[in-house]
PDB file of C-alpha atoms in Angstrom:
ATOM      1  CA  UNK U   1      24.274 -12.848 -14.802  1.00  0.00           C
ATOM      2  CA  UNK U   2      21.502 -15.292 -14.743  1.00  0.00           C
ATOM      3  CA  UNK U   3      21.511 -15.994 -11.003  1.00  0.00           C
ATOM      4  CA  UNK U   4      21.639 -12.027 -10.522  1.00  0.00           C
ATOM      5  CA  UNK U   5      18.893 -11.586 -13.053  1.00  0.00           C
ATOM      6  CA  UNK U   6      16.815 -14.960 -10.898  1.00  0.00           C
ATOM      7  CA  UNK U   7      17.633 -13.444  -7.547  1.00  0.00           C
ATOM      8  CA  UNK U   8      16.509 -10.468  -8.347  1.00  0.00           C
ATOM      9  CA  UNK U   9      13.024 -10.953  -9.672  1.00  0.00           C
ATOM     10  CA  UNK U  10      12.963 -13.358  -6.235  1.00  0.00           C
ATOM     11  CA  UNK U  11      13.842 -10.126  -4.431  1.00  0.00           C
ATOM     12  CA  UNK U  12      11.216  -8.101  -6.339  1.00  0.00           C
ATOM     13  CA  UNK U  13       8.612 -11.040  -6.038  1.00  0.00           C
ATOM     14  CA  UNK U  14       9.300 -10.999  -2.206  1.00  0.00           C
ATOM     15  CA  UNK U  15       8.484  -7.390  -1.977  1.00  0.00           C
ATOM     16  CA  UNK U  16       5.180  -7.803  -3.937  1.00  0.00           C
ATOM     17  CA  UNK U  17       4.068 -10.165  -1.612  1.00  0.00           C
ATOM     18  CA  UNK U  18       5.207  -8.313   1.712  1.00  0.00           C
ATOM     19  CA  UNK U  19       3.274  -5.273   0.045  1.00  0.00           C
ATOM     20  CA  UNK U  20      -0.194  -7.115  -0.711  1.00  0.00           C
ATOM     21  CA  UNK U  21       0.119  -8.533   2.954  1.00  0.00           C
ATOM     22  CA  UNK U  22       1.190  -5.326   4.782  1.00  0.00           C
ATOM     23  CA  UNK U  23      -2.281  -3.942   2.379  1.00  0.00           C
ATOM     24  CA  UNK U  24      -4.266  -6.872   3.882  1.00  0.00           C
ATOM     25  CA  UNK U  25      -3.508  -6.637   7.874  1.00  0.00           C
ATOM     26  CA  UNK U  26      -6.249  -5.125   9.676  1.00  0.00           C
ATOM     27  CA  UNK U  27      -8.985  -5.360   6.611  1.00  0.00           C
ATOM     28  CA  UNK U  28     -11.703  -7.428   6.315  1.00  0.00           C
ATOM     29  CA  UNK U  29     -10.888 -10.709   3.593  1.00  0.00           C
ATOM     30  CA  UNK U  30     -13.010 -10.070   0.572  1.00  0.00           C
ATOM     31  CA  UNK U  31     -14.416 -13.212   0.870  1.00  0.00           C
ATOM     32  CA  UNK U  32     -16.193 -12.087   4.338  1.00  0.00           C
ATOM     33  CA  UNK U  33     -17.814  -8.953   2.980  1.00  0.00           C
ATOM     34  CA  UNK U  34     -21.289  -8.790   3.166  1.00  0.00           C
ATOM     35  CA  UNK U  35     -23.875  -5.565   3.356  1.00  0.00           C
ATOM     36  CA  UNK U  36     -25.316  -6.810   6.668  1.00  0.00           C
ATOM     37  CA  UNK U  37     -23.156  -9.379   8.137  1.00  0.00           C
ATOM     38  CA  UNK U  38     -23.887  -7.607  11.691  1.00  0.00           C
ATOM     39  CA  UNK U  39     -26.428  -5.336  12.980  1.00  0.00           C
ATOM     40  CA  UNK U  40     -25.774  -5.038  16.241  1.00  0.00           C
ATOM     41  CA  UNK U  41     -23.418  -6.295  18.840  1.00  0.00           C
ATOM     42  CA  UNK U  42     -22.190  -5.308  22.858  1.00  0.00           C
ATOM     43  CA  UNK U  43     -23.539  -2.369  23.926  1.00  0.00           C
ATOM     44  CA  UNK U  44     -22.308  -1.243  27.321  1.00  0.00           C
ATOM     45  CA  UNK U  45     -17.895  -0.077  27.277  1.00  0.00           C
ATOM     46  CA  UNK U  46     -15.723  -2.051  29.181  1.00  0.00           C
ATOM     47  CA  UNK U  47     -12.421  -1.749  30.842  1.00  0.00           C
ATOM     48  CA  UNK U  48     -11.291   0.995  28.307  1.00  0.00           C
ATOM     49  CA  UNK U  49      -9.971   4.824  28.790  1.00  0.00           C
ATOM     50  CA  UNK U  50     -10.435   7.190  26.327  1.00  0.00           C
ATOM     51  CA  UNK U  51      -8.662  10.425  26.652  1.00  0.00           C
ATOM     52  CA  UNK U  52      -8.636  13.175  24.554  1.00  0.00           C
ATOM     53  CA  UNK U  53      -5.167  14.131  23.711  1.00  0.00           C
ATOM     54  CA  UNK U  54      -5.842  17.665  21.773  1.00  0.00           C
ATOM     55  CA  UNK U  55      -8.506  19.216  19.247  1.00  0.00           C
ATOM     56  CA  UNK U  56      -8.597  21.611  16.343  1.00  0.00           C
ATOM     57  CA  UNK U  57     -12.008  23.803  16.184  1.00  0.00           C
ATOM     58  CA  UNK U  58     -12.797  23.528  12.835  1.00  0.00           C
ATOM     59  CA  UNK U  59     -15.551  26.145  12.741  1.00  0.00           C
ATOM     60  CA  UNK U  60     -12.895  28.777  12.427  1.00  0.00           C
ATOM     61  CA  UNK U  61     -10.573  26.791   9.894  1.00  0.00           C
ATOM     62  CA  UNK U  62     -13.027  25.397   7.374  1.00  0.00           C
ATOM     63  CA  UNK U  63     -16.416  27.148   6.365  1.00  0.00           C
ATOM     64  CA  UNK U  64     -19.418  25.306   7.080  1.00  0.00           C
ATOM     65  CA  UNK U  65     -17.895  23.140  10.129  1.00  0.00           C
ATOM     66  CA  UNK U  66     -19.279  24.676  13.107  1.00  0.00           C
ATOM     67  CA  UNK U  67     -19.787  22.669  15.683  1.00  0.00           C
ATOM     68  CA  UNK U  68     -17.231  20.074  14.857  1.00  0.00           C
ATOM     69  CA  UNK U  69     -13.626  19.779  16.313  1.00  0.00           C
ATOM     70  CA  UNK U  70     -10.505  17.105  14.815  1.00  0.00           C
ATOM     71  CA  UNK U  71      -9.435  15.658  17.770  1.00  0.00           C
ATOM     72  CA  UNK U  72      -6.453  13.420  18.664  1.00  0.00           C
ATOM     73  CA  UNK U  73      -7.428  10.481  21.710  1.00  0.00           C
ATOM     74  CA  UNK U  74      -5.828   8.082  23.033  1.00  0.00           C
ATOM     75  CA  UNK U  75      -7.723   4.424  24.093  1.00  0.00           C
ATOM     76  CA  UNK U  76      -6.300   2.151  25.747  1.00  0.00           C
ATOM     77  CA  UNK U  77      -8.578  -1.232  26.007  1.00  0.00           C
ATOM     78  CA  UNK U  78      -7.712  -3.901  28.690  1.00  0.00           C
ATOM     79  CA  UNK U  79      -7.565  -7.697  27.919  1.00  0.00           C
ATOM     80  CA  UNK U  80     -11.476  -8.294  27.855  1.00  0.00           C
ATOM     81  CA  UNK U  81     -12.040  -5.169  27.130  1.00  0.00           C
ATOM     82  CA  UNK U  82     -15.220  -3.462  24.913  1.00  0.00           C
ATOM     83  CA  UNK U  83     -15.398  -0.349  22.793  1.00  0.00           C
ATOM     84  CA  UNK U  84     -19.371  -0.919  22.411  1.00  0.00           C
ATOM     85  CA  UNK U  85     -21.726  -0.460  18.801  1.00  0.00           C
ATOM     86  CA  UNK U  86     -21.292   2.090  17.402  1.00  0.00           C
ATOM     87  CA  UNK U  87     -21.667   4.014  14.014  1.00  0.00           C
ATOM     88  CA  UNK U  88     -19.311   6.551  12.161  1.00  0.00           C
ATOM     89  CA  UNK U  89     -22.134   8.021   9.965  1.00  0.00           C
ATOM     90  CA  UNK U  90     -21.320  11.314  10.964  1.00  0.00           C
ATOM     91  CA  UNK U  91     -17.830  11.113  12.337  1.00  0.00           C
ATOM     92  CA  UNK U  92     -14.929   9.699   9.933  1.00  0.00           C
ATOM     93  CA  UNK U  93     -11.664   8.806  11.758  1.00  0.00           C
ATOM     94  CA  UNK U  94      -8.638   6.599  11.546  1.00  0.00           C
ATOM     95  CA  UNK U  95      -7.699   4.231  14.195  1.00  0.00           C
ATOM     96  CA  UNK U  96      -3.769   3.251  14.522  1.00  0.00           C
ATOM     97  CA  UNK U  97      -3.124  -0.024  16.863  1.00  0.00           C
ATOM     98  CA  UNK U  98      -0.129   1.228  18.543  1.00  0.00           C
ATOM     99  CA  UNK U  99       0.803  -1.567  20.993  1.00  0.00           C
ATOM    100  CA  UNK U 100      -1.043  -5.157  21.997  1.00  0.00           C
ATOM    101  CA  UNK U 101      -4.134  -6.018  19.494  1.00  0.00           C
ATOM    102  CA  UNK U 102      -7.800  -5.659  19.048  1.00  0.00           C
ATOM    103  CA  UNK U 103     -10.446  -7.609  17.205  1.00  0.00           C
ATOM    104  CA  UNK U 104     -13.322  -5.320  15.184  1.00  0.00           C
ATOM    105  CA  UNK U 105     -16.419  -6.546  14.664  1.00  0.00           C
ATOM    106  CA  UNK U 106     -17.665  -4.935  11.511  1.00  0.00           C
ATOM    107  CA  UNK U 107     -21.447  -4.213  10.274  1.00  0.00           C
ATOM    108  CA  UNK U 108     -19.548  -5.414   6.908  1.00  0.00           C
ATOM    109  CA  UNK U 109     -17.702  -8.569   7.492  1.00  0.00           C
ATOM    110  CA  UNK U 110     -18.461 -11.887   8.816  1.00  0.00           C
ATOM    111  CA  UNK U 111     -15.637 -12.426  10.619  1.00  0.00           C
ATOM    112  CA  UNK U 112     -13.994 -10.368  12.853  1.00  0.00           C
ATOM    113  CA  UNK U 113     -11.036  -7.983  11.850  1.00  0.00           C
ATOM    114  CA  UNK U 114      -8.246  -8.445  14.104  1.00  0.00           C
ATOM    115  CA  UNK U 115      -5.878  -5.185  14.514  1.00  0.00           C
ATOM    116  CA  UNK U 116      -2.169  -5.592  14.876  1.00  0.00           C
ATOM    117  CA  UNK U 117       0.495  -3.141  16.339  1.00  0.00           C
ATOM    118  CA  UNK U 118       0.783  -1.098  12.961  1.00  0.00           C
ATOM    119  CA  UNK U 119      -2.353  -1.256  11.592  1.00  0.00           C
ATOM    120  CA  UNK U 120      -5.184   1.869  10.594  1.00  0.00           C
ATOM    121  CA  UNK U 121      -8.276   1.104  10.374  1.00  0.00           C
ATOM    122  CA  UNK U 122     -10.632   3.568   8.520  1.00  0.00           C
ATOM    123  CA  UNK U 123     -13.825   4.728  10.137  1.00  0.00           C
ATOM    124  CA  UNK U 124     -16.542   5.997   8.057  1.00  0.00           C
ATOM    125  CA  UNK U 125     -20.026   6.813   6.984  1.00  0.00           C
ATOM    126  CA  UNK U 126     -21.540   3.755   6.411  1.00  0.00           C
ATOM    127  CA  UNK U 127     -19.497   1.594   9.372  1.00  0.00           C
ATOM    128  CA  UNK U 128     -21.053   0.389  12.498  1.00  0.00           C
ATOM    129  CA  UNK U 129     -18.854  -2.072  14.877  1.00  0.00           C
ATOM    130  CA  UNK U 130     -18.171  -2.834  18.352  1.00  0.00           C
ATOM    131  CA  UNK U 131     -14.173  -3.860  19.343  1.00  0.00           C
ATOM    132  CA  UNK U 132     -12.676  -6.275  21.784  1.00  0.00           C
ATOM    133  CA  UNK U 133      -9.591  -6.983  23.305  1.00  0.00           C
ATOM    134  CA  UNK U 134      -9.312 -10.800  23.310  1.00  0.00           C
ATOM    135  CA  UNK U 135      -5.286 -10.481  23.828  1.00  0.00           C
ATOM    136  CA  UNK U 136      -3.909 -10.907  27.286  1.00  0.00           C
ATOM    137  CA  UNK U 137      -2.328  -7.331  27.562  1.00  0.00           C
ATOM    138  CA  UNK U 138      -3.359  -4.063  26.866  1.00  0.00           C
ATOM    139  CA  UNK U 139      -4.662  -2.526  23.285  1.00  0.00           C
ATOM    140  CA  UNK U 140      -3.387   1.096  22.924  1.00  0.00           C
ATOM    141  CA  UNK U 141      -5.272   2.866  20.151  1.00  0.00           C
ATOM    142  CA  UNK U 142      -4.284   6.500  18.771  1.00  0.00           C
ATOM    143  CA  UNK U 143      -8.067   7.875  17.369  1.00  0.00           C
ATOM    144  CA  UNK U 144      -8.095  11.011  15.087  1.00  0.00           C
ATOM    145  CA  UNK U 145     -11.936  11.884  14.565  1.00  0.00           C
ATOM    146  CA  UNK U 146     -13.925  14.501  13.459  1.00  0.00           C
ATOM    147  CA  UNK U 147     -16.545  14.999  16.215  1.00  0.00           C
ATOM    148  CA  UNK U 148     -19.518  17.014  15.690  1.00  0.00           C
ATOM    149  CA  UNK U 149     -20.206  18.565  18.974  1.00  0.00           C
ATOM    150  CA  UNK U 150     -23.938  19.129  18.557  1.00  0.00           C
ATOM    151  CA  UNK U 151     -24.393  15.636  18.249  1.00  0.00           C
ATOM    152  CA  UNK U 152     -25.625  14.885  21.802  1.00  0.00           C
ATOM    153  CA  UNK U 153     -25.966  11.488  21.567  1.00  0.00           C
ATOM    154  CA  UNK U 154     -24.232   8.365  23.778  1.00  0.00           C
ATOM    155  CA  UNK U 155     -23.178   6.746  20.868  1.00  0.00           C
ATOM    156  CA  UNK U 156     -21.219   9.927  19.415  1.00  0.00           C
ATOM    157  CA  UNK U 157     -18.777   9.464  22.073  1.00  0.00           C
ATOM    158  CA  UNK U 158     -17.417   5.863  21.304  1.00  0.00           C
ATOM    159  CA  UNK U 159     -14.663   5.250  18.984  1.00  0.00           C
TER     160      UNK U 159
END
């Protein structure tokens, strides 16, 4: 009974841990956070395709979002590869690393956030970043956004 009672709280301990870890992938370590840590960083895309995979209008679903669509893209970045600055002030989404990995470099951490196969990362208002590939095969991303179409400018169209 004891070594059931021992193995199980090992069992249960395990799981804890495999929980708080799965929690952590993809996030920035407390430690790193800081308001500014970044202000800027590359500006020009590189070797990445970004295709839109299907959108919702929401104008006609939700009062009060005209203009603004929930779309469903697919990235896929190349080893080297840049998803320049950007800022998600006005356009919340969730990022899912489907295959390969990327490395985020956050307005908010000091370090940068790598992405594994697995992992969302949560886009919004207040989060400016660039990403690179520095893996030796291809990142594929799955992006769901909401994308305010009367926003005209360049930087409304990165990830």
């Amino acid at each position: 009974m004891k070594s059931l009672k021992l193995l199980t709280t090992a069992a249960f301990t395990a799981a804890l841990a495999a929980i708080a870890t799965a929690a952590s992938a993809g996030t920035c370590p407390a430690d790193q956070m800081r308001a500014d840590a970044r202000t800027a960083g590359e500006t020009m895309p590189a070797k990445v395709t970004d295709t839109e995979l299907a959108f919702v209008a929401l104008g006609g679903e939700i009062n009060g979002l005209d203009n603004r669509r929930l779309r469903l893209r697919r990235l896929v970045v190349q080893p080297g590869g840049v998803v320049p600055w950007h800022s998600h002030t006005d356009r919340p989404a969730l990022i899912m690393t489907v295959s390969g990995q990327i490395t985020e470099f956050n307005s908010t951490c000091a370090v940068g956030i790598v992405h594994k196969a697995g992992d969302v990362a949560q886009e919004k208002k207040g989060v400016s970043h660039w990403w690179k590939n520095t893996g030796k095969v291809p990142a594929v991303l799955i992006a769901a956004d909401i994308k305010n179409d009367a926003d005209t400018t360049a930087a409304a169209d990165h990830m």
